[in-house]
JSON list of C-alpha atoms in Angstrom, two decimals:
[
{"chain": "A", "resi": 216, "resn": "MET", "atom": "CA", "xyz": [3.25, -147.90, -92.60]},
{"chain": "A", "resi": 217, "resn": "ALA", "atom": "CA", "xyz": [4.42, -145.41, -89.23]},
{"chain": "A", "resi": 218, "resn": "SER", "atom": "CA", "xyz": [1.88, -142.92, -88.24]},
{"chain": "A", "resi": 219, "resn": "ALA", "atom": "CA", "xyz": [1.93, -140.60, -85.18]},
{"chain": "A", "resi": 220, "resn": "PRO", "atom": "CA", "xyz": [0.58, -141.69, -82.27]},
{"chain": "A", "resi": 221, "resn": "SER", "atom": "CA", "xyz": [-3.08, -140.30, -81.52]},
{"chain": "A", "resi": 222, "resn": "SER", "atom": "CA", "xyz": [-2.29, -138.12, -78.86]},
{"chain": "A", "resi": 223, "resn": "THR", "atom": "CA", "xyz": [0.45, -137.60, -76.62]},
{"chain": "A", "resi": 224, "resn": "THR", "atom": "CA", "xyz": [-0.21, -137.70, -73.32]},
{"chain": "A", "resi": 225, "resn": "SER", "atom": "CA", "xyz": [2.28, -135.18, -70.98]},
{"chain": "A", "resi": 226, "resn": "GLY", "atom": "CA", "xyz": [1.66, -136.69, -67.90]},
{"chain": "A", "resi": 227, "resn": "ILE", "atom": "CA", "xyz": [0.58, -140.13, -66.28]},
{"chain": "A", "resi": 228, "resn": "HIS", "atom": "CA", "xyz": [-2.88, -139.90, -67.73]},
{"chain": "A", "resi": 229, "resn": "LEU", "atom": "CA", "xyz": [-4.02, -142.01, -69.63]},
{"chain": "A", "resi": 230, "resn": "PRO", "atom": "CA", "xyz": [-5.99, -140.65, -72.84]},
{"chain": "A", "resi": 231, "resn": "ASP", "atom": "CA", "xyz": [-9.74, -140.09, -72.62]},
{"chain": "A", "resi": 232, "resn": "THR", "atom": "CA", "xyz": [-9.63, -142.02, -76.40]},
{"chain": "A", "resi": 233, "resn": "ALA", "atom": "CA", "xyz": [-8.22, -144.88, -74.68]},
{"chain": "A", "resi": 234, "resn": "ARG", "atom": "CA", "xyz": [-10.14, -148.55, -75.37]},
{"chain": "A", "resi": 235, "resn": "ASP", "atom": "CA", "xyz": [-7.38, -151.19, -75.83]},
{"chain": "A", "resi": 236, "resn": "LEU", "atom": "CA", "xyz": [-4.62, -151.70, -72.96]},
{"chain": "A", "resi": 237, "resn": "VAL", "atom": "CA", "xyz": [-2.19, -154.17, -74.28]},
{"chain": "A", "resi": 238, "resn": "LYS", "atom": "CA", "xyz": [0.65, -155.31, -72.45]},
{"chain": "A", "resi": 239, "resn": "ILE", "atom": "CA", "xyz": [4.11, -156.02, -75.34]},
{"chain": "A", "resi": 240, "resn": "LEU", "atom": "CA", "xyz": [7.31, -157.20, -74.39]},
{"chain": "A", "resi": 241, "resn": "VAL", "atom": "CA", "xyz": [11.02, -155.52, -75.83]},
{"chain": "A", "resi": 242, "resn": "THR", "atom": "CA", "xyz": [12.89, -158.35, -76.12]},
{"chain": "A", "resi": 243, "resn": "GLY", "atom": "CA", "xyz": [16.51, -158.80, -77.88]},
{"chain": "A", "resi": 244, "resn": "PRO", "atom": "CA", "xyz": [19.65, -159.88, -76.56]},
{"chain": "A", "resi": 245, "resn": "PHE", "atom": "CA", "xyz": [22.22, -157.90, -74.41]},
{"chain": "A", "resi": 246, "resn": "GLY", "atom": "CA", "xyz": [23.08, -154.14, -76.27]},
{"chain": "A", "resi": 247, "resn": "VAL", "atom": "CA", "xyz": [20.35, -154.38, -78.67]},
{"chain": "A", "resi": 248, "resn": "GLY", "atom": "CA", "xyz": [18.93, -150.49, -78.65]},
{"chain": "A", "resi": 249, "resn": "LYS", "atom": "CA", "xyz": [15.97, -151.98, -76.14]},
{"chain": "A", "resi": 250, "resn": "THR", "atom": "CA", "xyz": [15.88, -149.03, -73.55]},
{"chain": "A", "resi": 251, "resn": "THR", "atom": "CA", "xyz": [16.47, -146.10, -76.35]},
{"chain": "A", "resi": 252, "resn": "LEU", "atom": "CA", "xyz": [13.56, -147.77, -78.41]},
{"chain": "A", "resi": 253, "resn": "ILE", "atom": "CA", "xyz": [11.54, -147.16, -75.18]},
{"chain": "A", "resi": 254, "resn": "ASP", "atom": "CA", "xyz": [12.58, -143.95, -74.86]},
{"chain": "A", "resi": 255, "resn": "SER", "atom": "CA", "xyz": [12.54, -142.39, -78.49]},
{"chain": "A", "resi": 256, "resn": "VAL", "atom": "CA", "xyz": [8.27, -144.33, -78.39]},
{"chain": "A", "resi": 257, "resn": "SER", "atom": "CA", "xyz": [7.15, -143.02, -74.57]},
{"chain": "A", "resi": 258, "resn": "GLU", "atom": "CA", "xyz": [4.72, -140.59, -74.03]},
{"chain": "A", "resi": 259, "resn": "ILE", "atom": "CA", "xyz": [5.43, -141.06, -70.37]},
{"chain": "A", "resi": 260, "resn": "ARG", "atom": "CA", "xyz": [8.52, -140.75, -68.95]},
{"chain": "A", "resi": 261, "resn": "PRO", "atom": "CA", "xyz": [10.06, -144.32, -68.94]},
{"chain": "A", "resi": 262, "resn": "LEU", "atom": "CA", "xyz": [11.81, -146.08, -65.15]},
{"chain": "A", "resi": 263, "resn": "HIS", "atom": "CA", "xyz": [14.82, -147.42, -66.14]},
{"chain": "A", "resi": 264, "resn": "THR", "atom": "CA", "xyz": [16.63, -149.93, -63.59]},
{"chain": "A", "resi": 265, "resn": "GLU", "atom": "CA", "xyz": [19.70, -149.52, -65.33]},
{"chain": "A", "resi": 266, "resn": "GLU", "atom": "CA", "xyz": [23.03, -149.83, -63.78]},
{"chain": "A", "resi": 267, "resn": "GLN", "atom": "CA", "xyz": [26.86, -149.58, -63.82]},
{"chain": "A", "resi": 268, "resn": "LEU", "atom": "CA", "xyz": [28.25, -152.51, -65.45]},
{"chain": "A", "resi": 269, "resn": "THR", "atom": "CA", "xyz": [31.08, -153.69, -63.29]},
{"chain": "A", "resi": 270, "resn": "GLU", "atom": "CA", "xyz": [34.06, -155.84, -63.27]},
{"chain": "A", "resi": 271, "resn": "ALA", "atom": "CA", "xyz": [31.33, -158.96, -61.26]},
{"chain": "A", "resi": 272, "resn": "SER", "atom": "CA", "xyz": [29.69, -158.84, -64.36]},
{"chain": "A", "resi": 273, "resn": "ALA", "atom": "CA", "xyz": [33.07, -159.54, -66.70]},
{"chain": "A", "resi": 274, "resn": "PRO", "atom": "CA", "xyz": [32.42, -162.93, -66.22]},
{"chain": "A", "resi": 275, "resn": "VAL", "atom": "CA", "xyz": [29.21, -163.44, -67.24]},
{"chain": "A", "resi": 276, "resn": "ASP", "atom": "CA", "xyz": [27.92, -160.70, -69.67]},
{"chain": "A", "resi": 277, "resn": "ASP", "atom": "CA", "xyz": [29.71, -160.85, -72.65]},
{"chain": "A", "resi": 278, "resn": "LEU", "atom": "CA", "xyz": [30.43, -157.34, -74.24]},
{"chain": "A", "resi": 279, "resn": "ASP", "atom": "CA", "xyz": [31.74, -158.90, -77.80]},
{"chain": "A", "resi": 280, "resn": "GLY", "atom": "CA", "xyz": [30.59, -156.26, -80.58]},
{"chain": "A", "resi": 281, "resn": "VAL", "atom": "CA", "xyz": [29.64, -153.68, -77.33]},
{"chain": "A", "resi": 282, "resn": "ARG", "atom": "CA", "xyz": [32.46, -152.41, -76.02]},
{"chain": "A", "resi": 283, "resn": "ASP", "atom": "CA", "xyz": [30.91, -148.93, -75.59]},
{"chain": "A", "resi": 284, "resn": "LYS", "atom": "CA", "xyz": [27.80, -150.38, -73.71]},
{"chain": "A", "resi": 285, "resn": "THR", "atom": "CA", "xyz": [28.73, -149.73, -69.94]},
{"chain": "A", "resi": 286, "resn": "THR", "atom": "CA", "xyz": [25.06, -149.79, -67.96]},
{"chain": "A", "resi": 287, "resn": "THR", "atom": "CA", "xyz": [23.18, -153.04, -68.17]},
{"chain": "A", "resi": 288, "resn": "THR", "atom": "CA", "xyz": [19.00, -153.64, -67.57]},
{"chain": "A", "resi": 289, "resn": "VAL", "atom": "CA", "xyz": [18.85, -155.06, -63.74]},
{"chain": "A", "resi": 290, "resn": "ALA", "atom": "CA", "xyz": [15.21, -155.89, -63.73]},
{"chain": "A", "resi": 291, "resn": "ILE", "atom": "CA", "xyz": [12.51, -153.71, -66.40]},
{"chain": "A", "resi": 292, "resn": "ASP", "atom": "CA", "xyz": [12.09, -150.99, -68.47]},
{"chain": "A", "resi": 293, "resn": "PHE", "atom": "CA", "xyz": [8.75, -149.50, -68.94]},
{"chain": "A", "resi": 294, "resn": "GLY", "atom": "CA", "xyz": [6.79, -147.18, -71.72]},
{"chain": "A", "resi": 295, "resn": "ARG", "atom": "CA", "xyz": [4.09, -146.04, -72.57]},
{"chain": "A", "resi": 296, "resn": "ILE", "atom": "CA", "xyz": [2.60, -145.38, -75.74]},
{"chain": "A", "resi": 297, "resn": "SER", "atom": "CA", "xyz": [-0.88, -144.55, -77.47]},
{"chain": "A", "resi": 298, "resn": "LEU", "atom": "CA", "xyz": [-1.55, -145.71, -81.06]},
{"chain": "A", "resi": 299, "resn": "PRO", "atom": "CA", "xyz": [-4.49, -144.46, -83.14]},
{"chain": "A", "resi": 300, "resn": "GLY", "atom": "CA", "xyz": [-7.90, -146.71, -83.16]},
{"chain": "A", "resi": 301, "resn": "GLY", "atom": "CA", "xyz": [-7.56, -146.44, -78.80]},
{"chain": "A", "resi": 302, "resn": "VAL", "atom": "CA", "xyz": [-4.46, -148.54, -78.86]},
{"chain": "A", "resi": 303, "resn": "VAL", "atom": "CA", "xyz": [-2.33, -148.41, -75.50]},
{"chain": "A", "resi": 304, "resn": "LEU", "atom": "CA", "xyz": [1.23, -150.39, -75.43]},
{"chain": "A", "resi": 305, "resn": "TYR", "atom": "CA", "xyz": [2.68, -150.83, -71.83]},
{"chain": "A", "resi": 306, "resn": "LEU", "atom": "CA", "xyz": [6.29, -151.61, -72.72]},
{"chain": "A", "resi": 307, "resn": "PHE", "atom": "CA", "xyz": [8.44, -153.64, -71.09]},
{"chain": "A", "resi": 308, "resn": "GLY", "atom": "CA", "xyz": [11.84, -154.09, -71.50]},
{"chain": "A", "resi": 309, "resn": "THR", "atom": "CA", "xyz": [13.37, -157.55, -70.27]},
{"chain": "A", "resi": 310, "resn": "PRO", "atom": "CA", "xyz": [16.61, -158.06, -69.58]},
{"chain": "A", "resi": 311, "resn": "GLY", "atom": "CA", "xyz": [19.16, -159.96, -72.01]},
{"chain": "A", "resi": 312, "resn": "GLN", "atom": "CA", "xyz": [21.27, -162.04, -69.80]},
{"chain": "A", "resi": 313, "resn": "GLU", "atom": "CA", "xyz": [20.18, -165.70, -68.99]},
{"chain": "A", "resi": 314, "resn": "ARG", "atom": "CA", "xyz": [20.98, -164.73, -65.78]},
{"chain": "A", "resi": 315, "resn": "PHE", "atom": "CA", "xyz": [17.71, -162.59, -65.26]},
{"chain": "A", "resi": 316, "resn": "ARG", "atom": "CA", "xyz": [16.15, -166.00, -67.26]},
{"chain": "A", "resi": 317, "resn": "SER", "atom": "CA", "xyz": [13.90, -166.06, -64.50]},
{"chain": "A", "resi": 318, "resn": "LEU", "atom": "CA", "xyz": [12.85, -162.80, -64.57]},
{"chain": "A", "resi": 319, "resn": "TRP", "atom": "CA", "xyz": [11.94, -162.94, -67.93]},
{"chain": "A", "resi": 320, "resn": "GLU", "atom": "CA", "xyz": [9.54, -165.43, -67.34]},
{"chain": "A", "resi": 321, "resn": "ASP", "atom": "CA", "xyz": [7.66, -163.46, -64.84]},
{"chain": "A", "resi": 322, "resn": "ILE", "atom": "CA", "xyz": [7.34, -160.29, -66.94]},
{"chain": "A", "resi": 323, "resn": "ALA", "atom": "CA", "xyz": [6.90, -161.86, -70.12]},
{"chain": "A", "resi": 324, "resn": "HIS", "atom": "CA", "xyz": [3.45, -163.16, -67.56]},
{"chain": "A", "resi": 325, "resn": "GLY", "atom": "CA", "xyz": [0.24, -161.67, -70.13]},
{"chain": "A", "resi": 326, "resn": "ALA", "atom": "CA", "xyz": [1.54, -159.94, -72.44]},
{"chain": "A", "resi": 327, "resn": "LEU", "atom": "CA", "xyz": [0.15, -160.41, -76.14]},
{"chain": "A", "resi": 328, "resn": "GLY", "atom": "CA", "xyz": [2.93, -159.60, -77.69]},
{"chain": "A", "resi": 329, "resn": "ALA", "atom": "CA", "xyz": [6.90, -159.24, -77.79]},
{"chain": "A", "resi": 330, "resn": "LEU", "atom": "CA", "xyz": [8.88, -157.19, -81.02]},
{"chain": "A", "resi": 331, "resn": "VAL", "atom": "CA", "xyz": [12.31, -158.85, -80.33]},
{"chain": "A", "resi": 332, "resn": "LEU", "atom": "CA", "xyz": [15.25, -156.34, -81.08]},
{"chain": "A", "resi": 333, "resn": "VAL", "atom": "CA", "xyz": [18.98, -158.06, -83.03]},
{"chain": "A", "resi": 334, "resn": "ASP", "atom": "CA", "xyz": [21.67, -156.71, -84.14]},
{"chain": "A", "resi": 335, "resn": "SER", "atom": "CA", "xyz": [23.25, -158.04, -88.01]},
{"chain": "A", "resi": 336, "resn": "ARG", "atom": "CA", "xyz": [26.49, -157.89, -86.29]},
{"chain": "A", "resi": 337, "resn": "ARG", "atom": "CA", "xyz": [26.15, -160.59, -84.54]},
{"chain": "A", "resi": 338, "resn": "VAL", "atom": "CA", "xyz": [23.06, -162.35, -84.51]},
{"chain": "A", "resi": 339, "resn": "ASP", "atom": "CA", "xyz": [23.53, -166.14, -82.99]},
{"chain": "A", "resi": 340, "resn": "ALA", "atom": "CA", "xyz": [23.16, -163.40, -80.12]},
{"chain": "A", "resi": 341, "resn": "SER", "atom": "CA", "xyz": [19.44, -163.44, -80.20]},
{"chain": "A", "resi": 342, "resn": "PHE", "atom": "CA", "xyz": [18.66, -167.29, -80.45]},
{"chain": "A", "resi": 343, "resn": "ASP", "atom": "CA", "xyz": [19.01, -168.03, -76.72]},
{"chain": "A", "resi": 344, "resn": "VAL", "atom": "CA", "xyz": [15.51, -164.48, -76.73]},
{"chain": "A", "resi": 345, "resn": "LEU", "atom": "CA", "xyz": [14.31, -166.26, -79.08]},
{"chain": "A", "resi": 346, "resn": "GLY", "atom": "CA", "xyz": [14.28, -169.86, -78.43]},
{"chain": "A", "resi": 347, "resn": "LEU", "atom": "CA", "xyz": [12.74, -167.86, -75.04]},
{"chain": "A", "resi": 348, "resn": "VAL", "atom": "CA", "xyz": [10.02, -165.83, -76.72]},
{"chain": "A", "resi": 349, "resn": "GLU", "atom": "CA", "xyz": [8.38, -169.62, -79.22]},
{"chain": "A", "resi": 350, "resn": "GLU", "atom": "CA", "xyz": [8.70, -171.42, -75.43]},
{"chain": "A", "resi": 351, "resn": "THR", "atom": "CA", "xyz": [5.92, -169.06, -73.58]},
{"chain": "A", "resi": 352, "resn": "GLY", "atom": "CA", "xyz": [4.03, -169.28, -77.09]},
{"chain": "A", "resi": 353, "resn": "LEU", "atom": "CA", "xyz": [4.21, -165.40, -77.50]},
{"chain": "A", "resi": 354, "resn": "PRO", "atom": "CA", "xyz": [3.51, -164.12, -80.60]},
{"chain": "A", "resi": 355, "resn": "TYR", "atom": "CA", "xyz": [6.84, -161.95, -82.59]},
{"chain": "A", "resi": 356, "resn": "ALA", "atom": "CA", "xyz": [7.98, -159.53, -84.91]},
{"chain": "A", "resi": 357, "resn": "VAL", "atom": "CA", "xyz": [11.42, -159.62, -85.06]},
{"chain": "A", "resi": 358, "resn": "ALA", "atom": "CA", "xyz": [13.34, -156.07, -85.32]},
{"chain": "A", "resi": 359, "resn": "PHE", "atom": "CA", "xyz": [16.86, -155.45, -86.73]},
{"chain": "A", "resi": 360, "resn": "ASN", "atom": "CA", "xyz": [18.21, -152.52, -84.85]},
{"chain": "A", "resi": 361, "resn": "ALA", "atom": "CA", "xyz": [20.38, -150.54, -87.86]},
{"chain": "A", "resi": 362, "resn": "PHE", "atom": "CA", "xyz": [23.75, -149.45, -85.91]},
{"chain": "A", "resi": 363, "resn": "PRO", "atom": "CA", "xyz": [25.59, -147.37, -87.57]},
{"chain": "A", "resi": 364, "resn": "ASP", "atom": "CA", "xyz": [28.54, -150.55, -88.79]},
{"chain": "A", "resi": 365, "resn": "ALA", "atom": "CA", "xyz": [25.92, -152.80, -89.21]},
{"chain": "A", "resi": 366, "resn": "PRO", "atom": "CA", "xyz": [26.22, -154.48, -92.40]},
{"chain": "A", "resi": 367, "resn": "ARG", "atom": "CA", "xyz": [24.04, -153.76, -95.02]},
{"chain": "A", "resi": 368, "resn": "HIS", "atom": "CA", "xyz": [24.16, -156.72, -98.01]},
{"chain": "A", "resi": 369, "resn": "HIS", "atom": "CA", "xyz": [21.64, -158.89, -95.67]},
{"chain": "A", "resi": 370, "resn": "THR", "atom": "CA", "xyz": [19.15, -159.90, -98.31]},
{"chain": "A", "resi": 371, "resn": "GLU", "atom": "CA", "xyz": [15.83, -160.12, -96.50]},
{"chain": "A", "resi": 372, "resn": "GLU", "atom": "CA", "xyz": [15.97, -164.43, -97.13]},
{"chain": "A", "resi": 373, "resn": "GLN", "atom": "CA", "xyz": [19.80, -164.64, -95.15]},
{"chain": "A", "resi": 374, "resn": "LEU", "atom": "CA", "xyz": [18.32, -162.66, -92.56]},
{"chain": "A", "resi": 375, "resn": "ARG", "atom": "CA", "xyz": [14.93, -164.89, -91.93]},
{"chain": "A", "resi": 376, "resn": "ALA", "atom": "CA", "xyz": [17.18, -167.96, -92.47]},
{"chain": "A", "resi": 377, "resn": "ALA", "atom": "CA", "xyz": [20.08, -167.16, -89.72]},
{"chain": "A", "resi": 378, "resn": "LEU", "atom": "CA", "xyz": [17.30, -166.85, -87.24]},
{"chain": "A", "resi": 379, "resn": "ASP", "atom": "CA", "xyz": [15.67, -169.47, -88.23]},
{"chain": "A", "resi": 380, "resn": "LEU", "atom": "CA", "xyz": [12.35, -167.38, -88.77]},
{"chain": "A", "resi": 381, "resn": "GLU", "atom": "CA", "xyz": [8.87, -168.65, -90.22]},
{"chain": "A", "resi": 382, "resn": "GLY", "atom": "CA", "xyz": [7.45, -167.12, -93.18]},
{"chain": "A", "resi": 383, "resn": "SER", "atom": "CA", "xyz": [4.67, -165.15, -91.30]},
{"chain": "A", "resi": 384, "resn": "THR", "atom": "CA", "xyz": [7.31, -163.43, -88.50]},
{"chain": "A", "resi": 385, "resn": "PRO", "atom": "CA", "xyz": [7.11, -159.87, -89.58]},
{"chain": "A", "resi": 386, "resn": "MET", "atom": "CA", "xyz": [10.61, -158.80, -90.01]},
{"chain": "A", "resi": 387, "resn": "VAL", "atom": "CA", "xyz": [11.53, -154.96, -90.32]},
{"chain": "A", "resi": 388, "resn": "VAL", "atom": "CA", "xyz": [14.81, -152.82, -90.30]},
{"chain": "A", "resi": 389, "resn": "CYS", "atom": "CA", "xyz": [14.30, -150.13, -87.01]},
{"chain": "A", "resi": 390, "resn": "ASP", "atom": "CA", "xyz": [17.11, -147.26, -85.60]},
{"chain": "A", "resi": 391, "resn": "ALA", "atom": "CA", "xyz": [15.31, -147.88, -82.06]},
{"chain": "A", "resi": 392, "resn": "ARG", "atom": "CA", "xyz": [16.64, -143.91, -81.78]},
{"chain": "A", "resi": 393, "resn": "ASP", "atom": "CA", "xyz": [13.96, -142.41, -84.17]},
{"chain": "A", "resi": 394, "resn": "THR", "atom": "CA", "xyz": [10.56, -141.93, -83.33]},
{"chain": "A", "resi": 395, "resn": "ASP", "atom": "CA", "xyz": [9.09, -143.07, -86.35]},
{"chain": "A", "resi": 396, "resn": "SER", "atom": "CA", "xyz": [11.00, -145.89, -87.09]},
{"chain": "A", "resi": 397, "resn": "SER", "atom": "CA", "xyz": [10.96, -147.74, -83.81]},
{"chain": "A", "resi": 398, "resn": "ILE", "atom": "CA", "xyz": [6.17, -146.77, -83.32]},
{"chain": "A", "resi": 399, "resn": "ASP", "atom": "CA", "xyz": [6.53, -148.55, -87.39]},
{"chain": "A", "resi": 400, "resn": "ALA", "atom": "CA", "xyz": [8.64, -151.73, -85.59]},
{"chain": "A", "resi": 401, "resn": "LEU", "atom": "CA", "xyz": [5.76, -151.33, -82.56]},
{"chain": "A", "resi": 402, "resn": "LEU", "atom": "CA", "xyz": [3.03, -151.44, -85.10]},
{"chain": "A", "resi": 403, "resn": "ALA", "atom": "CA", "xyz": [4.15, -154.75, -87.48]},
{"chain": "A", "resi": 404, "resn": "LEU", "atom": "CA", "xyz": [3.81, -156.15, -84.72]},
{"chain": "A", "resi": 405, "resn": "VAL", "atom": "CA", "xyz": [0.46, -154.84, -83.41]},
{"chain": "A", "resi": 406, "resn": "GLN", "atom": "CA", "xyz": [-0.26, -156.04, -86.77]},
{"chain": "A", "resi": 407, "resn": "HIS", "atom": "CA", "xyz": [0.70, -159.34, -86.38]},
{"chain": "A", "resi": 408, "resn": "LEU", "atom": "CA", "xyz": [-1.27, -159.86, -84.20]},
{"chain": "A", "resi": 409, "resn": "ILE", "atom": "CA", "xyz": [-4.45, -157.88, -85.24]},
{"chain": "A", "resi": 410, "resn": "ASP", "atom": "CA", "xyz": [-4.18, -161.38, -88.52]},
{"chain": "A", "resi": 411, "resn": "ARG", "atom": "CA", "xyz": [-3.56, -163.63, -86.14]},
{"chain": "A", "resi": 412, "resn": "HIS", "atom": "CA", "xyz": [-6.77, -162.51, -84.01]},
{"chain": "A", "resi": 413, "resn": "PRO", "atom": "CA", "xyz": [-9.42, -160.07, -85.79]},
{"chain": "A", "resi": 414, "resn": "PRO", "atom": "CA", "xyz": [-11.32, -158.10, -83.28]},
{"chain": "A", "resi": 415, "resn": "GLU", "atom": "CA", "xyz": [-14.61, -159.23, -82.53]},
{"chain": "A", "resi": 416, "resn": "HIS", "atom": "CA", "xyz": [-17.49, -156.24, -84.46]},
{"chain": "A", "resi": 417, "resn": "ARG", "atom": "CA", "xyz": [-18.25, -154.34, -81.87]}
]
């Protein structure tokens, strides 16, 4: 489904073809790959607010399944990607921990949709974030980030049932490290937004 961005901007300026500017959340639980996905697609130098994990955070940051993780986003990640047709996505990566819930709600203000990253090794870690997205009323797509040791035997029906997803909610598999794969996931969300609210004839 994916195609390369219509133009890549080496500087900070928007391409001349920019027509529709869209705020998108890239969200999901702690350690699921949000920062990595934004890094892989952003046409500008991404903004990160990562800090080292410390012993003080151990009681509140569950490292089960992400033992190798040494940093965490404490505010936002930010990137930008231009898509064909003049659509420009402003990507706001959210913190994944419950302690940042109020900040998450502030970041979500004004967003048109959300890409929810899920780790199939720990699906239950996504429940709180999916609940937040649904509470805000944001349309969303789900992308299973393909970690190397993730189980491959689950069917789409099993994964949908595990997350209690409606049939109309897009669900894809992506590799957050790979640009084309990450663009595919974003395009699935964009198509979902278009299907819900077709653009007026111009």
